[in-house]
């Protein structure tokens, strides 16, 4: 469910300050939560369809994840795998998933920094599909298994 921990307040605040050249699409919203969402945000119900999710990630210029409590947000990796850069708060594992070639992390609650990061990514040509996908490859099951084996053997 969306709420403060997932950063719904940040998304709502961004909807007030982003100009009309930006469109926020919020995925995974339930019917009750949808009642409180500003009308300038497009909402899409939760989906388990991987193809549909990949199409949503791929269509975006930037994926925003204002979570305040996520140890390993796979949504960031999914976005990168689709070639879409990420803006996230510097909490939990969110910032560890990205690097300077595929996204930006800002301090939790920094709406201004979040806005600037979004604008920078959209206006920059520093974030390519390839750089995002290369970063996502660092989080495959094979890589994690090998890292654990190496740790065990040491």
CSV table of N, CA and C in Angstrom, one decimal:
chain,number,residue,atom,x,y,z
A,1,UNK,N,0.8,-1.2,0.0
A,1,UNK,CA,0.0,0.0,0.0
A,1,UNK,C,0.9,1.3,0.0
A,2,UNK,N,0.4,2.2,-0.7
A,2,UNK,CA,1.1,3.5,-0.7
A,2,UNK,C,0.8,4.3,0.5
A,3,UNK,N,1.7,5.1,1.0
A,3,UNK,CA,1.6,5.9,2.2
A,3,UNK,C,2.9,6.6,2.4
A,4,UNK,N,3.1,7.1,3.6
A,4,UNK,CA,4.3,7.9,3.9
A,4,UNK,C,5.6,7.1,3.7
A,5,UNK,N,5.6,5.9,4.2
A,5,UNK,CA,6.8,5.0,4.0
A,5,UNK,C,7.2,4.9,2.6
A,6,UNK,N,6.3,4.8,1.7
A,6,UNK,CA,6.6,4.6,0.3
A,6,UNK,C,6.8,5.9,-0.4
A,7,UNK,N,6.5,7.0,0.3
A,7,UNK,CA,6.7,8.3,-0.3
A,7,UNK,C,5.6,9.0,-1.1
A,8,UNK,N,4.4,8.6,-0.8
A,8,UNK,CA,3.2,9.1,-1.5
A,8,UNK,C,3.2,10.7,-1.3
A,9,UNK,N,3.6,11.2,-0.1
A,9,UNK,CA,3.6,12.6,0.1
A,9,UNK,C,4.5,13.3,-0.9
A,10,UNK,N,5.6,12.7,-1.2
A,10,UNK,CA,6.6,13.2,-2.1
A,10,UNK,C,6.0,13.3,-3.5
A,11,UNK,N,5.4,12.2,-3.9
A,11,UNK,CA,4.7,12.2,-5.2
A,11,UNK,C,3.7,13.3,-5.4
A,12,UNK,N,2.9,13.4,-4.3
A,12,UNK,CA,1.8,14.5,-4.3
A,12,UNK,C,2.5,15.9,-4.4
A,13,UNK,N,3.5,16.1,-3.6
A,13,UNK,CA,4.2,17.4,-3.6
A,13,UNK,C,4.8,17.6,-5.0
A,14,UNK,N,5.4,16.6,-5.6
A,14,UNK,CA,6.0,16.8,-6.9
A,14,UNK,C,4.9,17.2,-8.0
A,15,UNK,N,3.7,16.6,-7.8
A,15,UNK,CA,2.6,16.9,-8.7
A,15,UNK,C,2.2,18.4,-8.6
A,16,UNK,N,2.5,19.0,-7.5
A,16,UNK,CA,2.2,20.4,-7.4
A,16,UNK,C,3.3,21.3,-8.0
A,17,UNK,N,4.5,20.9,-8.0
A,17,UNK,CA,5.6,21.7,-8.4
A,17,UNK,C,6.2,21.4,-9.8
A,18,UNK,N,5.9,20.2,-10.3
A,18,UNK,CA,6.4,19.9,-11.7
A,18,UNK,C,5.5,20.7,-12.7
A,19,UNK,N,6.2,21.2,-13.7
A,19,UNK,CA,5.3,21.9,-14.7
A,19,UNK,C,4.6,20.9,-15.6
A,20,UNK,N,3.8,21.5,-16.5
A,20,UNK,CA,2.9,20.6,-17.3
A,20,UNK,C,3.6,19.8,-18.3
A,21,UNK,N,4.9,20.0,-18.5
A,21,UNK,CA,5.7,19.1,-19.5
A,21,UNK,C,6.0,17.8,-18.9
A,22,UNK,N,5.7,17.6,-17.6
A,22,UNK,CA,5.9,16.3,-16.9
A,22,UNK,C,4.6,15.7,-16.6
A,23,UNK,N,4.6,14.4,-16.6
A,23,UNK,CA,3.4,13.6,-16.2
A,23,UNK,C,3.8,12.5,-15.2
A,24,UNK,N,3.2,12.5,-14.1
A,24,UNK,CA,3.5,11.5,-13.1
A,24,UNK,C,2.5,10.4,-13.3
A,25,UNK,N,3.0,9.2,-13.4
A,25,UNK,CA,2.1,8.0,-13.5
A,25,UNK,C,2.4,7.1,-12.2
A,26,UNK,N,1.4,6.9,-11.4
A,26,UNK,CA,1.6,6.1,-10.2
A,26,UNK,C,1.0,4.7,-10.3
A,27,UNK,N,1.9,3.7,-10.2
A,27,UNK,CA,1.5,2.4,-10.4
A,27,UNK,C,1.3,1.6,-9.1
A,28,UNK,N,0.3,0.8,-9.0
A,28,UNK,CA,0.1,0.0,-7.8
A,28,UNK,C,-0.9,0.6,-6.8
A,29,UNK,N,-1.7,1.5,-7.2
A,29,UNK,CA,-2.6,2.2,-6.3
A,29,UNK,C,-3.9,1.5,-6.2
A,30,UNK,N,-4.5,1.4,-5.0
A,30,UNK,CA,-5.8,0.7,-4.9
A,30,UNK,C,-6.9,1.7,-5.0
A,31,UNK,N,-8.1,1.2,-5.1
A,31,UNK,CA,-9.3,2.1,-5.3
A,31,UNK,C,-9.4,3.1,-4.2
A,32,UNK,N,-9.2,2.7,-2.9
A,32,UNK,CA,-9.4,3.6,-1.8
A,32,UNK,C,-8.3,4.7,-1.8
A,33,UNK,N,-7.1,4.3,-2.1
A,33,UNK,CA,-6.0,5.3,-2.1
A,33,UNK,C,-6.2,6.3,-3.3
A,34,UNK,N,-6.8,5.8,-4.4
A,34,UNK,CA,-7.0,6.6,-5.6
A,34,UNK,C,-7.9,7.8,-5.3
A,35,UNK,N,-8.7,7.8,-4.3
A,35,UNK,CA,-9.6,8.9,-3.9
A,35,UNK,C,-8.8,10.1,-3.5
A,36,UNK,N,-7.7,9.9,-2.9
A,36,UNK,CA,-6.9,11.0,-2.4
A,36,UNK,C,-5.8,11.5,-3.3
A,37,UNK,N,-5.7,10.9,-4.5
A,37,UNK,CA,-4.7,11.3,-5.4
A,37,UNK,C,-5.1,12.5,-6.3
A,38,UNK,N,-4.2,13.5,-6.4
A,38,UNK,CA,-4.6,14.7,-7.2
A,38,UNK,C,-4.9,14.2,-8.7
A,39,UNK,N,-5.8,15.0,-9.3
A,39,UNK,CA,-6.3,14.6,-10.7
A,39,UNK,C,-5.2,14.7,-11.7
A,40,UNK,N,-4.1,15.4,-11.4
A,40,UNK,CA,-3.0,15.5,-12.5
A,40,UNK,C,-2.0,14.4,-12.4
A,41,UNK,N,-2.3,13.4,-11.6
A,41,UNK,CA,-1.5,12.2,-11.5
A,41,UNK,C,-2.3,11.0,-12.1
A,42,UNK,N,-1.7,10.4,-13.1
A,42,UNK,CA,-2.4,9.2,-13.7
A,42,UNK,C,-2.1,8.0,-12.8
A,43,UNK,N,-3.1,7.3,-12.5
A,43,UNK,CA,-3.0,6.1,-11.6
A,43,UNK,C,-3.3,4.8,-12.4
A,44,UNK,N,-2.5,3.8,-12.1
A,44,UNK,CA,-2.7,2.5,-12.7
A,44,UNK,C,-2.7,1.5,-11.5
A,45,UNK,N,-3.7,0.6,-11.5
A,45,UNK,CA,-3.8,-0.4,-10.4
A,45,UNK,C,-2.6,-1.3,-10.5
A,46,UNK,N,-2.4,-2.0,-9.3
A,46,UNK,CA,-1.4,-3.0,-9.2
A,46,UNK,C,-1.5,-4.0,-10.3
A,47,UNK,N,-0.4,-4.4,-10.9
A,47,UNK,CA,-0.4,-5.5,-11.9
A,47,UNK,C,0.7,-6.5,-11.6
A,48,UNK,N,0.5,-7.7,-12.0
A,48,UNK,CA,1.5,-8.8,-11.9
A,48,UNK,C,1.9,-9.2,-13.2
A,49,UNK,N,1.5,-8.5,-14.3
A,49,UNK,CA,1.8,-8.8,-15.6
A,49,UNK,C,3.2,-8.2,-15.9
A,50,UNK,N,4.2,-9.1,-16.1
A,50,UNK,CA,5.6,-8.6,-16.3
A,50,UNK,C,5.8,-7.8,-17.5
A,51,UNK,N,5.1,-8.2,-18.6
A,51,UNK,CA,5.2,-7.4,-19.8
A,51,UNK,C,4.6,-6.0,-19.7
A,52,UNK,N,3.5,-5.9,-19.1
A,52,UNK,CA,2.9,-4.6,-18.8
A,52,UNK,C,3.8,-3.7,-18.0
A,53,UNK,N,4.3,-4.3,-16.9
A,53,UNK,CA,5.3,-3.6,-16.1
A,53,UNK,C,6.5,-3.1,-16.9
A,54,UNK,N,7.1,-4.0,-17.7
A,54,UNK,CA,8.2,-3.6,-18.5
A,54,UNK,C,7.9,-2.4,-19.4
A,55,UNK,N,6.6,-2.5,-20.0
A,55,UNK,CA,6.2,-1.4,-20.9
A,55,UNK,C,6.1,-0.1,-20.2
A,56,UNK,N,5.6,-0.1,-18.9
A,56,UNK,CA,5.5,1.1,-18.1
A,56,UNK,C,6.8,1.7,-17.8
A,57,UNK,N,7.7,0.8,-17.3
A,57,UNK,CA,9.1,1.3,-17.0
A,57,UNK,C,9.8,1.9,-18.3
A,58,UNK,N,9.7,1.2,-19.4
A,58,UNK,CA,10.3,1.6,-20.6
A,58,UNK,C,9.8,2.9,-21.1
A,59,UNK,N,8.5,3.1,-21.0
A,59,UNK,CA,7.9,4.4,-21.4
A,59,UNK,C,8.3,5.6,-20.6
A,60,UNK,N,8.7,5.4,-19.4
A,60,UNK,CA,9.1,6.5,-18.6
A,60,UNK,C,10.5,7.1,-18.9
A,61,UNK,N,10.6,8.4,-18.8
A,61,UNK,CA,11.9,9.1,-18.9
A,61,UNK,C,12.7,8.9,-17.7
A,62,UNK,N,12.1,8.8,-16.5
A,62,UNK,CA,12.7,8.6,-15.3
A,62,UNK,C,11.8,7.9,-14.3
A,63,UNK,N,12.3,7.0,-13.5
A,63,UNK,CA,11.5,6.3,-12.5
A,63,UNK,C,11.8,6.9,-11.2
A,64,UNK,N,10.8,7.3,-10.5
A,64,UNK,CA,11.0,7.9,-9.1
A,64,UNK,C,10.5,6.9,-8.1
A,65,UNK,N,11.4,6.7,-7.1
A,65,UNK,CA,11.1,5.9,-6.0
A,65,UNK,C,11.4,6.6,-4.6
A,66,UNK,N,10.4,7.3,-4.1
A,66,UNK,CA,10.7,8.1,-2.9
A,66,UNK,C,10.5,7.3,-1.6
A,67,UNK,N,10.8,6.0,-1.6
A,67,UNK,CA,10.6,5.2,-0.5
A,67,UNK,C,11.5,5.7,0.7
A,68,UNK,N,11.0,5.5,1.9
A,68,UNK,CA,11.8,5.9,3.1
A,68,UNK,C,12.2,4.7,3.9
A,69,UNK,N,11.8,3.4,3.5
A,69,UNK,CA,12.1,2.2,4.2
A,69,UNK,C,12.2,1.0,3.4
A,70,UNK,N,13.1,0.9,2.5
A,70,UNK,CA,13.2,-0.3,1.7
A,70,UNK,C,14.7,-0.8,1.7
A,71,UNK,N,14.9,-2.0,2.1
A,71,UNK,CA,16.2,-2.5,2.2
A,71,UNK,C,16.8,-3.0,0.9
A,72,UNK,N,15.9,-3.4,0.0
A,72,UNK,CA,16.4,-3.8,-1.4
A,72,UNK,C,15.2,-3.7,-2.4
A,73,UNK,N,15.0,-2.4,-2.8
A,73,UNK,CA,13.9,-2.2,-3.7
A,73,UNK,C,14.1,-2.7,-5.1
A,74,UNK,N,13.5,-3.9,-5.4
A,74,UNK,CA,13.6,-4.5,-6.7
A,74,UNK,C,13.0,-3.6,-7.8
A,75,UNK,N,12.1,-2.7,-7.5
A,75,UNK,CA,11.5,-1.9,-8.5
A,75,UNK,C,12.6,-1.0,-9.1
A,76,UNK,N,13.6,-0.6,-8.3
A,76,UNK,CA,14.7,0.2,-8.9
A,76,UNK,C,15.5,-0.7,-9.9
A,77,UNK,N,15.7,-1.9,-9.6
A,77,UNK,CA,16.5,-2.8,-10.5
A,77,UNK,C,15.6,-3.1,-11.8
A,78,UNK,N,14.3,-3.3,-11.6
A,78,UNK,CA,13.4,-3.5,-12.7
A,78,UNK,C,13.5,-2.3,-13.7
A,79,UNK,N,13.4,-1.1,-13.1
A,79,UNK,CA,13.5,0.1,-13.9
A,79,UNK,C,14.8,0.1,-14.7
A,80,UNK,N,15.9,-0.1,-14.0
A,80,UNK,CA,17.2,-0.1,-14.7
A,80,UNK,C,17.3,-1.2,-15.8
A,81,UNK,N,16.7,-2.3,-15.5
A,81,UNK,CA,16.7,-3.4,-16.5
A,81,UNK,C,16.0,-3.0,-17.8
A,82,UNK,N,15.0,-2.1,-17.6
A,82,UNK,CA,14.3,-1.6,-18.8
A,82,UNK,C,14.9,-0.4,-19.4
A,83,UNK,N,16.1,0.0,-18.9
A,83,UNK,CA,16.8,1.2,-19.4
A,83,UNK,C,16.4,2.5,-18.9
A,84,UNK,N,15.6,2.5,-17.8
A,84,UNK,CA,15.1,3.8,-17.3
A,84,UNK,C,15.9,4.2,-16.0
A,85,UNK,N,16.5,5.4,-16.0
A,85,UNK,CA,17.2,5.9,-14.8
A,85,UNK,C,16.3,6.1,-13.6
A,86,UNK,N,16.9,6.1,-12.4
A,86,UNK,CA,16.1,6.2,-11.2
A,86,UNK,C,16.5,7.4,-10.3
A,87,UNK,N,15.5,8.0,-9.7
A,87,UNK,CA,15.7,9.0,-8.7
A,87,UNK,C,15.1,8.4,-7.4
A,88,UNK,N,15.8,8.4,-6.4
A,88,UNK,CA,15.4,7.8,-5.1
A,88,UNK,C,15.9,8.5,-3.9
A,89,UNK,N,15.4,8.3,-2.8
A,89,UNK,CA,15.9,8.8,-1.5
A,89,UNK,C,17.1,7.9,-1.1
A,90,UNK,N,18.0,8.6,-0.4
A,90,UNK,CA,19.3,7.9,0.0
A,90,UNK,C,19.0,7.2,1.4
A,91,UNK,N,18.1,6.2,1.3
A,91,UNK,CA,17.8,5.4,2.5
A,91,UNK,C,17.8,3.9,2.1
A,92,UNK,N,18.0,3.1,3.1
A,92,UNK,CA,18.0,1.6,2.9
A,92,UNK,C,18.9,1.2,1.8
A,93,UNK,N,18.5,0.3,1.0
A,93,UNK,CA,19.3,-0.1,-0.2
A,93,UNK,C,19.0,0.7,-1.4
A,94,UNK,N,18.1,1.6,-1.4
A,94,UNK,CA,17.8,2.4,-2.6
A,94,UNK,C,19.0,3.0,-3.3
A,95,UNK,N,19.8,3.7,-2.6
A,95,UNK,CA,20.9,4.4,-3.2
A,95,UNK,C,22.1,3.5,-3.6
A,96,UNK,N,22.1,2.3,-2.9
A,96,UNK,CA,23.1,1.3,-3.3
A,96,UNK,C,22.9,0.6,-4.6
A,97,UNK,N,21.7,0.6,-5.1
A,97,UNK,CA,21.3,0.0,-6.3
A,97,UNK,C,21.8,0.8,-7.5
A,98,UNK,N,21.8,2.1,-7.4
A,98,UNK,CA,22.1,3.0,-8.5
A,98,UNK,C,23.6,3.5,-8.4
A,99,UNK,N,24.1,4.0,-9.5
A,99,UNK,CA,25.4,4.7,-9.5
A,99,UNK,C,25.2,5.9,-10.3
A,100,UNK,N,26.3,6.7,-10.4
A,100,UNK,CA,26.2,8.0,-11.1
A,100,UNK,C,25.8,7.9,-12.6
A,101,UNK,N,25.9,6.7,-13.2
A,101,UNK,CA,25.6,6.5,-14.6
A,101,UNK,C,24.1,6.1,-14.8
A,102,UNK,N,23.4,5.9,-13.7
A,102,UNK,CA,22.0,5.4,-14.0
A,102,UNK,C,21.0,6.0,-13.0
A,103,UNK,N,21.4,6.9,-12.2
A,103,UNK,CA,20.4,7.5,-11.3
A,103,UNK,C,21.0,8.5,-10.3
A,104,UNK,N,20.1,9.1,-9.5
A,104,UNK,CA,20.5,10.0,-8.5
A,104,UNK,C,19.7,9.7,-7.2
A,105,UNK,N,20.4,9.8,-6.1
A,105,UNK,CA,19.8,9.7,-4.8
A,105,UNK,C,19.9,11.0,-4.1
A,106,UNK,N,18.8,11.4,-3.3
A,106,UNK,CA,18.8,12.6,-2.6
A,106,UNK,C,18.4,12.3,-1.1
A,107,UNK,N,18.6,13.2,-0.2
A,107,UNK,CA,18.2,13.0,1.1
A,107,UNK,C,16.7,12.9,1.3
A,108,UNK,N,16.3,12.0,2.1
A,108,UNK,CA,14.8,11.7,2.3
A,108,UNK,C,14.1,13.0,2.7
A,109,UNK,N,13.0,13.3,2.1
A,109,UNK,CA,12.2,14.4,2.4
A,109,UNK,C,12.6,15.7,1.6
A,110,UNK,N,13.7,15.6,0.9
A,110,UNK,CA,14.2,16.8,0.1
A,110,UNK,C,13.4,16.9,-1.2
A,111,UNK,N,12.3,17.5,-1.2
A,111,UNK,CA,11.4,17.7,-2.4
A,111,UNK,C,12.2,18.5,-3.4
A,112,UNK,N,12.8,19.5,-3.0
A,112,UNK,CA,13.5,20.4,-4.0
A,112,UNK,C,14.7,19.6,-4.7
A,113,UNK,N,15.4,18.8,-3.9
A,113,UNK,CA,16.5,18.0,-4.5
A,113,UNK,C,15.9,16.9,-5.4
A,114,UNK,N,14.8,16.3,-5.0
A,114,UNK,CA,14.2,15.3,-5.8
A,114,UNK,C,13.7,15.9,-7.2
A,115,UNK,N,13.1,17.1,-7.1
A,115,UNK,CA,12.7,17.8,-8.3
A,115,UNK,C,13.9,18.1,-9.2
A,116,UNK,N,15.0,18.6,-8.6
A,116,UNK,CA,16.2,19.0,-9.4
A,116,UNK,C,16.8,17.7,-10.1
A,117,UNK,N,16.8,16.6,-9.3
A,117,UNK,CA,17.3,15.3,-9.9
A,117,UNK,C,16.5,14.9,-11.1
A,118,UNK,N,15.2,14.9,-11.0
A,118,UNK,CA,14.3,14.5,-12.1
A,118,UNK,C,14.6,15.4,-13.3
A,119,UNK,N,14.6,16.7,-13.1
A,119,UNK,CA,14.9,17.6,-14.2
A,119,UNK,C,16.3,17.4,-14.8
A,120,UNK,N,17.3,17.2,-14.0
A,120,UNK,CA,18.6,16.9,-14.5
A,120,UNK,C,18.6,15.7,-15.4
A,121,UNK,N,18.0,14.6,-14.9
A,121,UNK,CA,18.0,13.4,-15.7
A,121,UNK,C,17.3,13.6,-17.0
A,122,UNK,N,16.1,14.2,-17.0
A,122,UNK,CA,15.3,14.4,-18.2
A,122,UNK,C,16.1,15.3,-19.2
A,123,UNK,N,16.8,16.3,-18.7
A,123,UNK,CA,17.5,17.2,-19.6
A,123,UNK,C,18.9,16.8,-20.0
A,124,UNK,N,19.4,15.7,-19.4
A,124,UNK,CA,20.7,15.3,-19.6
A,124,UNK,C,20.8,14.1,-20.6
A,125,UNK,N,21.9,14.0,-21.3
A,125,UNK,CA,22.1,12.8,-22.1
A,125,UNK,C,23.1,11.8,-21.5
A,126,UNK,N,23.4,12.0,-20.2
A,126,UNK,CA,24.3,11.2,-19.4
A,126,UNK,C,23.8,9.8,-19.1
A,127,UNK,N,22.5,9.6,-19.1
A,127,UNK,CA,21.9,8.4,-18.6
A,127,UNK,C,21.3,7.7,-19.8
A,128,UNK,N,22.0,6.6,-20.2
A,128,UNK,CA,21.6,5.9,-21.4
A,128,UNK,C,21.0,4.6,-21.0
A,129,UNK,N,20.2,4.0,-22.0
A,129,UNK,CA,19.6,2.7,-21.7
A,129,UNK,C,20.7,1.7,-21.4
A,130,UNK,N,21.8,1.8,-22.1
A,130,UNK,CA,22.9,0.8,-21.9
A,130,UNK,C,23.5,0.9,-20.5
A,131,UNK,N,23.7,2.2,-20.0
A,131,UNK,CA,24.3,2.3,-18.7
A,131,UNK,C,23.4,1.9,-17.6
A,132,UNK,N,22.1,2.1,-17.8
A,132,UNK,CA,21.1,1.6,-16.8
A,132,UNK,C,21.0,0.0,-16.8
A,133,UNK,N,21.0,-0.5,-18.0
A,133,UNK,CA,20.9,-2.0,-18.1
A,133,UNK,C,22.2,-2.6,-17.6
A,134,UNK,N,23.4,-2.0,-17.8
A,134,UNK,CA,24.6,-2.6,-17.3
A,134,UNK,C,24.6,-2.6,-15.8
A,135,UNK,N,24.1,-1.6,-15.2
A,135,UNK,CA,24.0,-1.6,-13.7
A,135,UNK,C,23.0,-2.7,-13.2
A,136,UNK,N,21.9,-2.9,-13.9
A,136,UNK,CA,21.0,-3.9,-13.5
A,136,UNK,C,21.6,-5.3,-13.5
A,137,UNK,N,22.5,-5.5,-14.4
A,137,UNK,CA,23.2,-6.8,-14.5
A,137,UNK,C,24.0,-7.2,-13.3
A,138,UNK,N,24.3,-6.2,-12.5
A,138,UNK,CA,25.1,-6.4,-11.3
A,138,UNK,C,24.3,-7.1,-10.2
A,139,UNK,N,23.0,-7.2,-10.4
A,139,UNK,CA,22.0,-7.7,-9.4
A,139,UNK,C,21.3,-9.0,-9.9
A,140,UNK,N,22.0,-9.7,-10.7
A,140,UNK,CA,21.4,-11.0,-11.2
A,140,UNK,C,21.6,-12.0,-10.1
A,141,UNK,N,20.8,-13.1,-10.1
A,141,UNK,CA,20.9,-14.2,-9.2
A,141,UNK,C,22.3,-14.8,-9.2
A,142,UNK,N,22.9,-15.0,-10.4
A,142,UNK,CA,24.2,-15.5,-10.6
A,142,UNK,C,25.3,-14.7,-9.9
A,143,UNK,N,25.2,-13.4,-10.0
A,143,UNK,CA,26.1,-12.5,-9.4
A,143,UNK,C,26.0,-12.6,-7.9
A,144,UNK,N,24.8,-12.6,-7.3
A,144,UNK,CA,24.6,-12.7,-5.9
A,144,UNK,C,25.1,-14.0,-5.4
A,145,UNK,N,24.8,-15.1,-6.1
A,145,UNK,CA,25.3,-16.4,-5.7
A,145,UNK,C,26.8,-16.5,-5.6
A,146,UNK,N,27.4,-15.9,-6.6
A,146,UNK,CA,28.9,-15.9,-6.7
A,146,UNK,C,29.5,-15.1,-5.5
A,147,UNK,N,28.9,-13.9,-5.3
A,147,UNK,CA,29.4,-13.1,-4.2
A,147,UNK,C,29.2,-13.8,-2.8
A,148,UNK,N,28.1,-14.5,-2.6
A,148,UNK,CA,28.0,-15.2,-1.4
A,148,UNK,C,29.0,-16.4,-1.3
A,149,UNK,N,29.2,-17.1,-2.4
A,149,UNK,CA,30.2,-18.2,-2.4
A,149,UNK,C,31.6,-17.6,-2.1
A,150,UNK,N,31.9,-16.5,-2.7
A,150,UNK,CA,33.2,-15.9,-2.4
A,150,UNK,C,33.4,-15.5,-1.0
A,151,UNK,N,32.3,-14.9,-0.4
A,151,UNK,CA,32.4,-14.5,1.0
A,151,UNK,C,32.5,-15.8,1.9
A,152,UNK,N,31.8,-16.8,1.6
A,152,UNK,CA,31.9,-18.1,2.4
A,152,UNK,C,33.3,-18.7,2.3
A,153,UNK,N,33.8,-18.7,1.1
A,153,UNK,CA,35.2,-19.3,0.9
A,153,UNK,C,36.3,-18.5,1.6
A,154,UNK,N,36.0,-17.2,1.7
A,154,UNK,CA,37.1,-16.3,2.4
A,154,UNK,C,37.0,-16.5,3.9
